Amino acid sequence: MSSSFIATTVVPVLYLLSAILFILGLKGLTRVRSAQRGNAMSALAMLIAAVAALVEMGTFDLQWIVLGLVIGGGIGALAAVRVEMTGMPEMVALFNGSGGAASALVAASYVWLNVIEKSSGETAANTAGVGSASAVTAVLSMFIGALTLSGSVVAYGKLAGKISGSPILLPGRHVVNLSLILGALGLGAYTLFTVTDPGSIAMYTLVVMGLSLVLGIMLVIPIGGADMPVVISLLNSYSGLAAAATGFVLQNNVLVISGALVGASGLILTQIMCVAMNRTLANVLFGGFGTADSGGGSEDNRDYTNVRSGGPEEAALVLENAESVVIVPGYGLAVAQAQHTVKEFASELEKRGVKVTYGIHPVAGRMPGHMNVLLAEADVPYEQLLEMDVVNPEFNNTDVVVVVGANDVVNPAAEKTPGSPIYGMPVLQVWNAASVIMIKRSLSPGFAGIKNELFEYDNTMMLFEDGKKAVQGMLTELKSL
Amino acid sequence: MIMGPFLIGIYVFVLAIFVGVEIITKIPPTLHTPLMSGANAVSGITIVGALSAAKYADTEISSLLGLFAIILATINVVGGFLVTNRMLGMFGRKKK
């Protein structure tokens, strides 16, 4: 084959094939049965794109490429094999960051190779082979990529408990953030369109990335731990947009297409999370809501009267006569690593002829679908996991609801108390069931920081205990009955 | 109208967003975590640019940036697809 045939036909066909496989791979994820095959298709698409890139280059030195693939592949494989399912939000946060950083570095490398190291005495936009479109998108790629990196690291810190989960509100932060945005983009444009001295271009480019890194930190630090599902989704979207911007720099449409797919995916998940919390994206990003974690918190039972509490024995007695049980998991289930115990508990109930299902609120946990993955890990069949719209009408016919580590997503104030901060948020209507067993370590409020009247309802029994111990206790009692 | 590569890129980008939205709104919530980690792996597509950025294997800054870009993008690609596969395997497991 002649080299021109390869360049004009083989390479574009490979890239097109790759783009098609990315779309089909995503389509595979629309059903559980085809999801694994879809993921394999996306992986194949990636392989084809990488091969196409190497074919397109023609001649290249192997050292850096092999070294990079070995180191990156090793770290990635190790992380993928070792991560606990409860640690998925942290891992996804870090991966968002590395994706963003990689795109920013590719754009930076492009600027260094084609402008700074050439030192043609021209501005970047006037340099042959660069042009204004690539210059503008290179700035965008470095900007989005760098802020995705630092924002993701902060999100990781909050999720892993290395940074306080409470919002850190700096005075005048909106003004600071706006200045950082305008500063980074303005300086970037100024640099690539007017500066001709290579040394200055290099320095200014570094400043642009520095400002973007600071911006990423500033954007995520005021957001509370419980709002992390929104933040992770948004950063996911950014990592895709950074890749798409890099695609514009390199004029490679396979990057543009797959970057757009990731960008769209992140945006839709962000939207779903916001709807599930009845809040606008602006409110999540700028509101400084989400003051504390629902997992812990201080003892605060002053506001509660008529709370009925019991131990595992009483709970088991309630469960003994039940015919249908709905388990409602929340972030506390992940914190307590209780998914396997819950599954054992459910199996024991099923052995006794009880119909067991799970009611999953969209924002239960720290990332979209967090509960589903934990329960899948414990071998809970996915058919038993019911979405909010499906499970809500069922509560009227349910004997017992067991709430494990969830709070705000089962708060009746969302429907019954106009003026409550969470009024209007869609919640699981567990109070419609005959009995509710609420497993919680104390009466402390959830992330919304408000009282949950469900604790005072006549059909509610509080079980004050760590989620895993409580479920284990009920299981032991059930077996002895 | 003659379109330059940049304008074509914009068209492709906008249309791809529409395709993405069409498909992703059909993905069930139970698969949202695998969707995110899978999307994460896909954003490693920037490896295409990274490979070319590191092709000279010299110690110029552009090549070193390329090397680091390959490392980070490969972490995304390998880690993302593997962990997604691992998770989806759990969803597929049949009860005995």
Coordinates of C-alpha atoms in Angstrom, one line a residue:
Chain A
M1 CA 0.0 0.0 0.0
S2 CA 1.3 3.4 -0.8
S3 CA 1.7 5.8 2.1
S4 CA -0.8 8.3 0.6
F5 CA -3.4 5.5 0.4
I6 CA -2.8 4.8 4.1
A7 CA -3.1 8.4 5.1
T8 CA -6.1 9.3 3.0
T9 CA -8.1 6.1 3.3
V10 CA -6.9 3.5 5.9
V11 CA -6.5 5.9 8.8
P12 CA -9.8 7.7 8.3
V13 CA -11.6 4.4 8.0
L14 CA -10.1 3.2 11.2
Y15 CA -11.1 6.3 13.0
L16 CA -14.6 6.1 11.7
L17 CA -14.9 2.5 12.7
S18 CA -13.6 3.5 16.2
A19 CA -16.3 6.3 16.5
I20 CA -19.0 3.8 15.4
L21 CA -17.9 1.3 18.0
F22 CA -17.9 3.9 20.7
I23 CA -21.5 4.7 19.9
L24 CA -22.5 1.1 19.7
G25 CA -20.7 0.4 23.0
L26 CA -22.6 3.1 24.7
K27 CA -25.8 1.7 23.3
G28 CA -24.9 -1.7 24.9
L29 CA -25.1 0.0 28.3
T30 CA -28.9 0.6 27.8
R31 CA -29.5 -3.0 29.0
V32 CA -27.9 -5.0 31.8
R33 CA -27.7 -8.1 29.5
S34 CA -25.7 -6.3 26.8
A35 CA -23.8 -4.0 29.0
Q36 CA -20.6 -6.1 29.3
R37 CA -20.5 -6.6 25.6
G38 CA -21.0 -2.8 25.1
N39 CA -18.0 -2.1 27.4
A40 CA -15.9 -4.5 25.4
M41 CA -16.9 -2.8 22.2
S42 CA -15.8 0.6 23.6
A43 CA -12.5 -0.9 24.6
L44 CA -12.1 -2.3 21.1
A45 CA -12.9 1.1 19.7
M46 CA -10.1 2.6 21.9
L47 CA -7.6 0.0 20.6
I48 CA -8.5 0.7 17.0
A49 CA -8.2 4.5 17.6
A50 CA -4.7 4.0 19.2
V51 CA -3.6 1.7 16.3
A52 CA -4.9 4.3 13.8
A53 CA -2.9 7.0 15.6
L54 CA 0.3 4.9 15.3
V55 CA -0.3 4.1 11.6
E56 CA -1.0 7.8 11.0
M57 CA 2.4 8.8 12.6
G58 CA 4.2 6.3 10.4
T59 CA 7.6 6.6 11.9
F60 CA 8.1 7.1 15.6
D61 CA 10.4 6.1 18.5
L62 CA 9.0 3.5 20.7
Q63 CA 10.7 4.3 24.0
W64 CA 8.3 6.9 25.5
I65 CA 5.3 5.2 24.1
V66 CA 6.1 1.8 25.5
L67 CA 7.2 3.3 28.8
G68 CA 4.0 5.4 29.1
L69 CA 1.7 2.4 28.2
V70 CA 3.5 0.1 30.7
I71 CA 3.4 2.5 33.6
G72 CA -0.1 3.8 32.9
G73 CA -1.5 0.3 32.2
G74 CA 0.1 -1.1 35.3
I75 CA -1.3 1.6 37.6
G76 CA -4.7 1.4 35.9
A77 CA -5.0 -2.4 36.0
L78 CA -3.9 -2.5 39.7
A79 CA -6.4 0.2 40.7
A80 CA -9.2 -1.6 38.7
V81 CA -8.5 -5.0 40.3
R82 CA -8.0 -3.7 43.9
V83 CA -10.7 -1.1 44.4
E84 CA -13.6 -2.0 46.7
M85 CA -17.0 -1.3 45.3
T86 CA -17.6 1.1 48.3
G87 CA -14.6 3.0 47.0
M88 CA -15.9 3.5 43.4
P89 CA -16.8 7.2 43.9
E90 CA -13.3 7.9 45.0
M91 CA -11.8 6.0 42.1
V92 CA -14.1 7.6 39.5
A93 CA -13.1 11.0 41.0
L94 CA -9.4 10.3 40.5
F95 CA -10.0 8.9 37.0
N96 CA -11.9 12.0 36.0
G97 CA -8.9 14.0 37.2
S98 CA -6.3 11.9 35.2
G99 CA -8.5 12.1 32.1
G100 CA -8.7 15.9 32.3
A101 CA -5.0 16.2 33.1
A102 CA -4.0 14.0 30.1
S103 CA -6.0 16.2 27.7
A104 CA -4.5 19.4 29.2
L105 CA -1.0 17.9 28.8
V106 CA -1.6 16.9 25.2
A107 CA -2.7 20.5 24.4
A108 CA 0.3 21.9 26.3
S109 CA 2.7 19.5 24.4
Y110 CA 1.2 20.7 21.2
V111 CA 1.9 24.3 22.1
W112 CA 5.5 23.5 23.1
L113 CA 6.2 21.4 20.1
N114 CA 4.6 23.7 17.5
V115 CA 5.2 27.1 18.9
I116 CA 7.7 27.4 21.8
E117 CA 10.3 24.9 20.7
K118 CA 10.1 26.1 17.1
S119 CA 10.7 29.7 18.2
S120 CA 9.7 31.0 14.8
G121 CA 9.3 34.6 16.1
E122 CA 5.6 34.5 15.3
T123 CA 2.6 34.3 17.6
A124 CA 1.1 30.9 18.0
A125 CA -2.0 31.9 16.0
N126 CA 0.3 33.0 13.1
T127 CA 2.6 30.0 13.3
A128 CA 2.4 27.8 10.2
G129 CA 0.4 24.6 11.0
V130 CA -1.2 26.0 14.1
G131 CA -3.6 28.8 13.3
S132 CA -6.2 30.6 15.5
A133 CA -8.7 27.7 15.8
S134 CA -6.1 25.4 17.3
A135 CA -4.7 28.2 19.5
V136 CA -8.1 29.0 21.0
T137 CA -9.0 25.3 21.6
A138 CA -5.6 24.6 23.1
V139 CA -6.3 27.3 25.7
L140 CA -9.7 25.8 26.3
S141 CA -8.3 22.3 26.6
M142 CA -5.6 23.3 29.1
F143 CA -8.2 25.4 31.1
I144 CA -10.9 22.6 31.3
G145 CA -8.4 19.8 31.8
A146 CA -6.5 21.5 34.6
L147 CA -9.5 22.6 36.5
T148 CA -10.9 19.0 36.1
L149 CA -7.7 17.7 37.6
S150 CA -7.6 19.9 40.7
G151 CA -11.4 19.8 41.2
S152 CA -11.3 16.0 41.0
V153 CA -8.5 15.8 43.6
V154 CA -10.5 18.0 46.0
A155 CA -13.6 15.8 45.3
Y156 CA -11.6 12.7 46.0
G157 CA -10.3 14.3 49.3
K158 CA -13.8 15.0 50.4
L159 CA -15.1 11.5 49.5
A160 CA -12.2 9.8 51.1
G161 CA -12.6 11.9 54.3
K162 CA -9.1 13.5 53.8
I163 CA -10.7 16.9 53.5
S164 CA -13.7 18.0 55.6
G165 CA -17.0 17.1 53.8
S166 CA -18.5 20.3 54.9
P167 CA -18.6 23.2 52.5
I168 CA -15.7 25.6 53.0
L169 CA -17.1 29.0 52.1
L170 CA -14.5 31.7 51.4
P171 CA -15.6 35.3 51.4
G172 CA -15.9 36.9 48.0
R173 CA -15.4 33.6 46.3
H174 CA -17.7 34.4 43.4
V175 CA -15.6 37.4 42.6
V176 CA -12.4 35.5 42.9
N177 CA -13.8 32.7 40.7
L178 CA -14.9 35.0 38.0
S179 CA -11.5 36.7 38.1
L180 CA -9.8 33.4 37.7
I181 CA -12.0 32.4 34.8
L182 CA -11.5 35.7 33.0
G183 CA -7.8 35.8 34.0
A184 CA -7.0 32.3 32.7
L185 CA -8.9 32.5 29.4
G186 CA -7.9 36.2 28.8
L187 CA -4.2 35.5 29.5
G188 CA -4.4 32.4 27.3
A189 CA -5.9 34.2 24.4
Y190 CA -3.5 37.2 24.8
T191 CA -0.5 34.8 24.9
L192 CA -1.3 32.8 21.8
F193 CA -2.5 35.8 19.7
T194 CA 0.0 38.5 20.6
V195 CA 3.1 37.2 22.3
T196 CA 6.0 36.2 20.0
D197 CA 8.8 35.5 22.4
P198 CA 8.9 31.7 23.1
G199 CA 10.1 32.1 26.7
S200 CA 7.2 34.4 27.5
I201 CA 4.7 32.1 25.8
A202 CA 6.0 29.2 27.9
M203 CA 5.8 31.2 31.1
Y204 CA 2.3 32.6 30.4
T205 CA 1.0 29.1 29.4
L206 CA 2.2 27.8 32.7
V207 CA 0.4 30.7 34.5
V208 CA -2.8 29.9 32.6
M209 CA -2.7 26.3 33.8
G210 CA -1.9 27.4 37.3
L211 CA -4.9 29.7 37.4
S212 CA -7.1 26.9 36.1
L213 CA -5.8 24.6 38.8
V214 CA -6.6 27.1 41.5
L215 CA -10.1 27.6 39.9
G216 CA -10.8 23.9 40.1
I217 CA -10.0 23.9 43.8
M218 CA -12.2 27.0 44.4
L219 CA -15.1 25.5 42.5
V220 CA -15.3 22.2 44.5
I221 CA -14.2 23.3 48.0
P222 CA -17.5 25.1 48.8
I223 CA -19.6 22.0 47.9
G224 CA -20.8 19.7 50.7
G225 CA -20.0 16.0 50.8
A226 CA -23.6 15.0 50.2
D227 CA -23.6 17.0 46.9
M228 CA -20.8 14.9 45.5
P229 CA -23.0 12.9 43.1
V230 CA -23.6 16.2 41.3
V231 CA -19.9 17.2 41.4
I232 CA -18.6 13.9 40.2
S233 CA -21.1 13.8 37.3
L234 CA -20.1 17.3 36.3
L235 CA -16.3 16.6 36.5
N236 CA -17.0 13.5 34.4
S237 CA -18.6 15.7 31.8
Y238 CA -15.6 18.2 32.0
S239 CA -13.1 15.4 31.3
G240 CA -15.0 14.6 28.1
L241 CA -15.2 18.2 27.1
A242 CA -11.4 18.5 27.6
A243 CA -10.9 15.6 25.3
A244 CA -13.2 17.1 22.7
A245 CA -11.3 20.4 22.9
T246 CA -8.0 18.5 22.4
G247 CA -9.7 16.9 19.4
F248 CA -10.3 20.4 17.9
V249 CA -6.6 21.3 18.6
L250 CA -5.4 18.2 16.7
Q251 CA -8.3 18.3 14.2
N252 CA -9.1 14.7 15.0
N253 CA -12.8 14.0 14.9
V254 CA -12.7 10.7 16.9
L255 CA -11.6 12.8 19.9
V256 CA -14.4 15.2 19.2
I257 CA -17.0 12.5 19.0
S258 CA -16.0 10.5 22.0
G259 CA -15.3 13.6 24.0
A260 CA -18.8 14.8 23.2
L261 CA -20.3 11.4 24.2
V262 CA -18.6 11.6 27.6
G263 CA -19.6 15.3 28.0
A264 CA -23.2 14.5 27.2
S265 CA -23.2 11.5 29.6
G266 CA -21.9 13.6 32.5
L267 CA -24.3 16.4 31.8
I268 CA -27.3 14.1 31.8
L269 CA -26.3 12.4 35.0
T270 CA -25.7 15.9 36.5
Q271 CA -29.2 16.8 35.5
I272 CA -30.8 13.6 36.9
M273 CA -29.0 14.2 40.2
C274 CA -30.2 17.8 40.4
V275 CA -33.8 16.8 39.7
A276 CA -33.6 14.1 42.3
M277 CA -32.6 16.7 44.9
N278 CA -35.1 19.3 43.6
R279 CA -32.3 21.8 43.2
T280 CA -30.8 23.7 40.3
L281 CA -27.2 23.2 39.2
A282 CA -26.5 26.8 40.1
N283 CA -27.8 26.1 43.6
V284 CA -25.5 23.1 44.1
L285 CA -22.5 24.9 42.7
F286 CA -22.9 28.3 44.4
G287 CA -25.3 27.6 47.3
G288 CA -23.0 26.1 49.9
F289 CA -25.8 23.7 50.9
G290 CA -25.1 20.2 52.1
T291 CA -23.6 21.1 55.4
A292 CA -22.8 17.8 57.0
D293 CA -22.5 14.1 56.1
S294 CA -25.4 11.9 56.7
G295 CA -23.1 9.2 57.9
G296 CA -22.1 10.7 61.2
G297 CA -22.9 14.0 62.8
S298 CA -23.4 15.0 66.4
E299 CA -26.0 13.8 68.8
D300 CA -29.1 16.1 68.6
N301 CA -32.3 14.7 70.0
R302 CA -33.7 17.9 71.6
D303 CA -36.3 18.4 68.9
Y304 CA -37.8 14.9 69.0
T305 CA -40.7 13.6 71.1
N306 CA -42.5 10.4 71.0
V307 CA -39.7 8.4 69.4
R308 CA -40.2 4.7 69.7
S309 CA -37.0 2.7 69.7
G310 CA -36.2 -1.0 69.9
G311 CA -33.5 -3.5 69.6
P312 CA -33.0 -6.3 67.0
E313 CA -35.3 -8.6 68.9
E314 CA -38.3 -6.2 68.5
A315 CA -37.4 -5.7 64.9
A316 CA -37.3 -9.4 64.3
L317 CA -40.7 -9.8 65.8
V318 CA -42.1 -7.1 63.5
L319 CA -40.4 -8.9 60.5
E320 CA -41.6 -12.3 61.5
N321 CA -45.2 -11.7 60.5
A322 CA -44.3 -9.7 57.4
E323 CA -45.2 -10.9 53.9
S324 CA -43.5 -8.1 52.0
V325 CA -40.4 -6.1 52.9
V326 CA -38.7 -3.2 51.1
I327 CA -35.1 -2.4 52.1
V328 CA -34.1 1.2 51.5
P329 CA -30.3 1.6 51.5
G330 CA -28.4 4.9 51.8
Y331 CA -24.9 6.2 52.1
G332 CA -24.7 4.7 55.6
L333 CA -24.9 1.2 54.0
A334 CA -21.7 2.0 52.1
V335 CA -20.0 3.5 55.2
A336 CA -20.8 0.4 57.2
Q337 CA -19.9 -1.9 54.3
A338 CA -23.2 -3.7 55.1
Q339 CA -24.2 -4.8 51.6
H340 CA -23.3 -8.5 52.2
T341 CA -25.0 -8.6 55.6
V342 CA -28.1 -7.0 54.0
K343 CA -28.1 -9.7 51.3
E344 CA -27.9 -12.5 53.9
F345 CA -30.7 -10.8 55.9
A346 CA -32.8 -10.6 52.7
S347 CA -32.1 -14.3 51.9
E348 CA -33.2 -15.4 55.3
L349 CA -36.5 -13.4 54.9
E350 CA -37.0 -15.0 51.4
K351 CA -36.4 -18.4 52.9
R352 CA -39.4 -17.6 55.2
G353 CA -41.5 -16.8 52.2
V354 CA -41.2 -13.0 52.4
K355 CA -41.2 -11.0 49.2
V356 CA -38.1 -8.7 49.4
T357 CA -37.3 -5.8 47.2
Y358 CA -35.1 -2.7 47.4
G359 CA -36.1 0.9 47.0
I360 CA -33.3 3.0 45.5
H361 CA -33.4 6.8 45.5
P362 CA -31.4 8.3 42.7
V363 CA -29.1 10.3 45.1
A364 CA -28.6 7.5 47.6
G365 CA -24.9 7.2 48.1
R366 CA -22.1 9.4 46.7
M367 CA -22.4 8.8 43.0
P368 CA -25.2 7.9 40.5
G369 CA -26.0 4.2 40.8
H370 CA -23.8 3.8 43.9
M371 CA -26.3 1.6 45.8
N372 CA -26.9 -0.6 42.7
V373 CA -23.3 -1.5 42.4
L374 CA -22.9 -2.3 46.1
L375 CA -25.9 -4.6 46.0
A376 CA -24.8 -6.2 42.8
E377 CA -21.5 -6.9 44.5
A378 CA -23.4 -8.8 47.2
D379 CA -25.2 -10.8 44.5
V380 CA -28.6 -9.1 44.9
P381 CA -30.4 -9.7 41.6
Y382 CA -30.9 -6.4 39.8
E383 CA -34.5 -7.2 39.2
Q384 CA -35.1 -6.7 42.9
L385 CA -33.8 -3.1 42.8
L386 CA -36.7 -0.8 42.2
E387 CA -36.5 2.8 41.1
M388 CA -38.3 5.5 43.1
D389 CA -41.2 5.8 40.7
V390 CA -41.8 2.1 40.7
V391 CA -41.5 1.5 44.4
N392 CA -43.5 4.4 45.7
P393 CA -46.9 3.1 44.8
E394 CA -45.9 -0.3 46.4
F395 CA -45.4 1.1 49.9
N396 CA -49.1 1.0 50.6
N397 CA -49.0 -2.8 50.2
T398 CA -45.8 -3.2 52.1
D399 CA -45.7 -4.7 55.6
V400 CA -42.2 -3.5 56.7
V401 CA -39.7 -1.1 55.3
V402 CA -36.1 -1.4 56.6
V403 CA -34.2 1.8 56.1
V404 CA -30.4 1.3 56.3
G405 CA -28.3 4.4 56.5
A406 CA -30.7 6.7 54.6
N407 CA -32.3 9.8 56.0
D408 CA -33.3 12.8 53.9
V409 CA -34.5 10.6 51.0
V410 CA -37.2 9.2 53.2
N411 CA -38.2 12.5 55.0
P412 CA -41.9 13.2 54.8
A413 CA -41.2 16.9 55.1
A414 CA -40.4 16.9 51.4
E415 CA -44.1 16.3 50.7
K416 CA -45.9 17.6 53.8
T417 CA -44.1 20.6 55.1
P418 CA -44.1 23.6 52.7
G419 CA -41.2 25.8 53.7
S420 CA -38.9 23.0 54.6
P421 CA -35.5 23.3 52.8
I422 CA -36.2 20.0 51.1
Y423 CA -39.9 20.6 50.3
G424 CA -40.6 19.4 46.7
M425 CA -37.7 17.0 46.6
P426 CA -38.9 13.6 45.4
V427 CA -38.6 11.1 48.2
L428 CA -39.3 7.5 49.0
Q429 CA -42.8 7.4 50.7
V430 CA -41.8 4.7 53.2
W431 CA -44.3 6.0 55.8
N432 CA -47.1 4.5 53.7
A433 CA -45.9 1.0 54.8
A434 CA -47.5 -0.7 57.8
S435 CA -44.2 -0.5 59.7
V436 CA -40.9 1.2 59.2
I437 CA -37.7 0.1 60.9
M438 CA -35.2 2.9 60.8
I439 CA -31.6 1.9 61.4
K440 CA -29.5 4.9 62.4
R441 CA -26.8 5.5 64.8
S442 CA -28.5 8.5 66.4
L443 CA -31.2 11.1 65.8
S444 CA -28.7 13.4 64.1
P445 CA -29.9 15.1 61.0
G446 CA -28.9 14.2 57.5
F447 CA -27.0 16.4 55.1
A448 CA -29.9 18.8 54.8
G449 CA -29.5 19.5 58.5
I450 CA -33.2 19.3 59.2
K451 CA -35.5 17.3 61.4
N452 CA -37.1 14.1 60.1
E453 CA -40.6 13.6 61.4
L454 CA -40.6 10.1 60.2
F455 CA -38.7 9.2 63.5
E456 CA -41.8 10.3 65.4
Y457 CA -44.4 8.5 63.3
D458 CA -46.4 5.8 65.2
N459 CA -45.5 3.2 62.6
T460 CA -41.7 3.9 62.9
M461 CA -39.3 2.0 65.1
M462 CA -35.8 3.4 65.5
L463 CA -33.0 1.0 65.8
F464 CA -30.0 2.9 67.1
E465 CA -27.0 1.0 65.9
D466 CA -24.3 0.9 63.2
G467 CA -26.0 -0.4 60.0
K468 CA -24.0 -3.6 59.7
K469 CA -24.4 -4.6 63.4
A470 CA -28.1 -3.8 63.3
V471 CA -28.8 -6.0 60.3
Q472 CA -26.6 -8.7 61.6
G473 CA -28.5 -8.5 64.9
M474 CA -31.9 -8.8 63.2
L475 CA -30.6 -11.7 61.1
T476 CA -29.4 -13.6 64.2
E477 CA -32.8 -13.0 66.0
L478 CA -34.7 -14.1 62.9
K479 CA -32.8 -17.3 62.7
S480 CA -33.5 -18.1 66.4
L481 CA -37.3 -17.5 66.0
Chain B
M1 CA -20.6 26.8 1.5
I2 CA -17.1 25.4 2.0
M3 CA -16.4 24.2 5.5
G4 CA -13.0 24.2 7.0
P5 CA -11.9 21.5 9.4
F6 CA -12.8 23.6 12.5
L7 CA -16.4 24.1 11.3
I8 CA -16.7 20.4 10.4
G9 CA -15.5 19.7 13.9
I10 CA -18.2 21.9 15.4
Y11 CA -20.8 20.1 13.4
V12 CA -19.5 16.7 14.5
F13 CA -19.3 17.8 18.1
V14 CA -22.9 19.1 18.2
L15 CA -24.3 16.0 16.4
A16 CA -22.4 13.7 18.7
I17 CA -23.9 15.4 21.7
F18 CA -27.3 14.7 20.3
V19 CA -26.5 11.0 19.7
G20 CA -25.1 10.9 23.3
V21 CA -28.1 12.4 24.8
E22 CA -30.5 10.1 22.9
I23 CA -28.6 7.0 24.0
I24 CA -27.7 8.0 27.6
T25 CA -31.3 9.0 28.6
K26 CA -32.2 5.3 27.8
I27 CA -29.6 3.9 30.2
P28 CA -31.3 2.5 33.4
P29 CA -30.3 4.1 36.7
T30 CA -29.0 0.7 37.9
L31 CA -26.2 1.1 35.4
H32 CA -25.3 4.7 36.1
T33 CA -22.1 3.9 38.0
P34 CA -20.7 1.6 35.2
L35 CA -21.8 4.3 32.8
M36 CA -19.6 6.8 34.6
S37 CA -16.6 4.6 34.9
G38 CA -17.0 3.5 31.3
A39 CA -17.3 7.2 30.1
N40 CA -14.2 7.8 32.2
A41 CA -12.4 5.2 30.1
V42 CA -13.7 6.7 26.9
S43 CA -12.4 10.1 27.9
G44 CA -8.9 8.5 27.8
I45 CA -9.3 8.8 23.9
T46 CA -6.9 11.7 24.4
I47 CA -4.3 8.9 24.3
V48 CA -4.5 9.3 20.5
G49 CA -3.0 12.8 20.9
A50 CA -0.7 11.7 23.6
L51 CA 0.9 8.9 21.5
S52 CA 1.7 11.4 18.8
A53 CA 3.0 14.0 21.3
A54 CA 5.6 11.5 22.6
K55 CA 6.7 10.1 19.3
Y56 CA 10.2 11.5 19.3
A57 CA 11.2 10.0 22.7
D58 CA 13.7 12.9 23.3
T59 CA 14.0 15.1 26.3
E60 CA 12.3 18.2 24.8
I61 CA 9.5 19.5 27.0
S62 CA 6.9 18.6 24.4
S63 CA 8.0 15.0 24.4
L64 CA 8.1 14.7 28.2
L65 CA 4.6 16.3 28.4
G66 CA 3.5 13.6 25.9
L67 CA 5.0 10.9 28.0
F68 CA 3.1 12.0 31.1
A69 CA -0.1 12.4 28.9
I70 CA 0.3 8.7 27.8
I71 CA 0.7 7.6 31.4
L72 CA -2.4 9.4 32.6
A73 CA -4.5 8.5 29.6
T74 CA -3.5 4.9 29.8
I75 CA -4.5 4.8 33.5
N76 CA -7.9 6.0 32.4
V77 CA -8.3 3.6 29.5
V78 CA -7.0 0.4 31.2
G79 CA -8.3 1.2 34.6
G80 CA -11.7 2.5 33.4
F81 CA -12.5 -0.4 31.1
L82 CA -11.3 -3.1 33.5
V83 CA -13.2 -1.8 36.5
T84 CA -16.3 -1.3 34.4
N85 CA -16.0 -4.9 33.2
R86 CA -15.6 -6.1 36.8
M87 CA -18.7 -4.2 37.9
L88 CA -20.8 -5.4 35.0
G89 CA -19.7 -8.9 35.7
M90 CA -21.3 -8.6 39.1
F91 CA -24.6 -7.4 37.6
G92 CA -24.6 -10.4 35.2
R93 CA -24.0 -13.1 37.8
K94 CA -26.8 -15.5 38.0
K95 CA -28.2 -16.6 41.3
K96 CA -27.7 -20.3 42.0

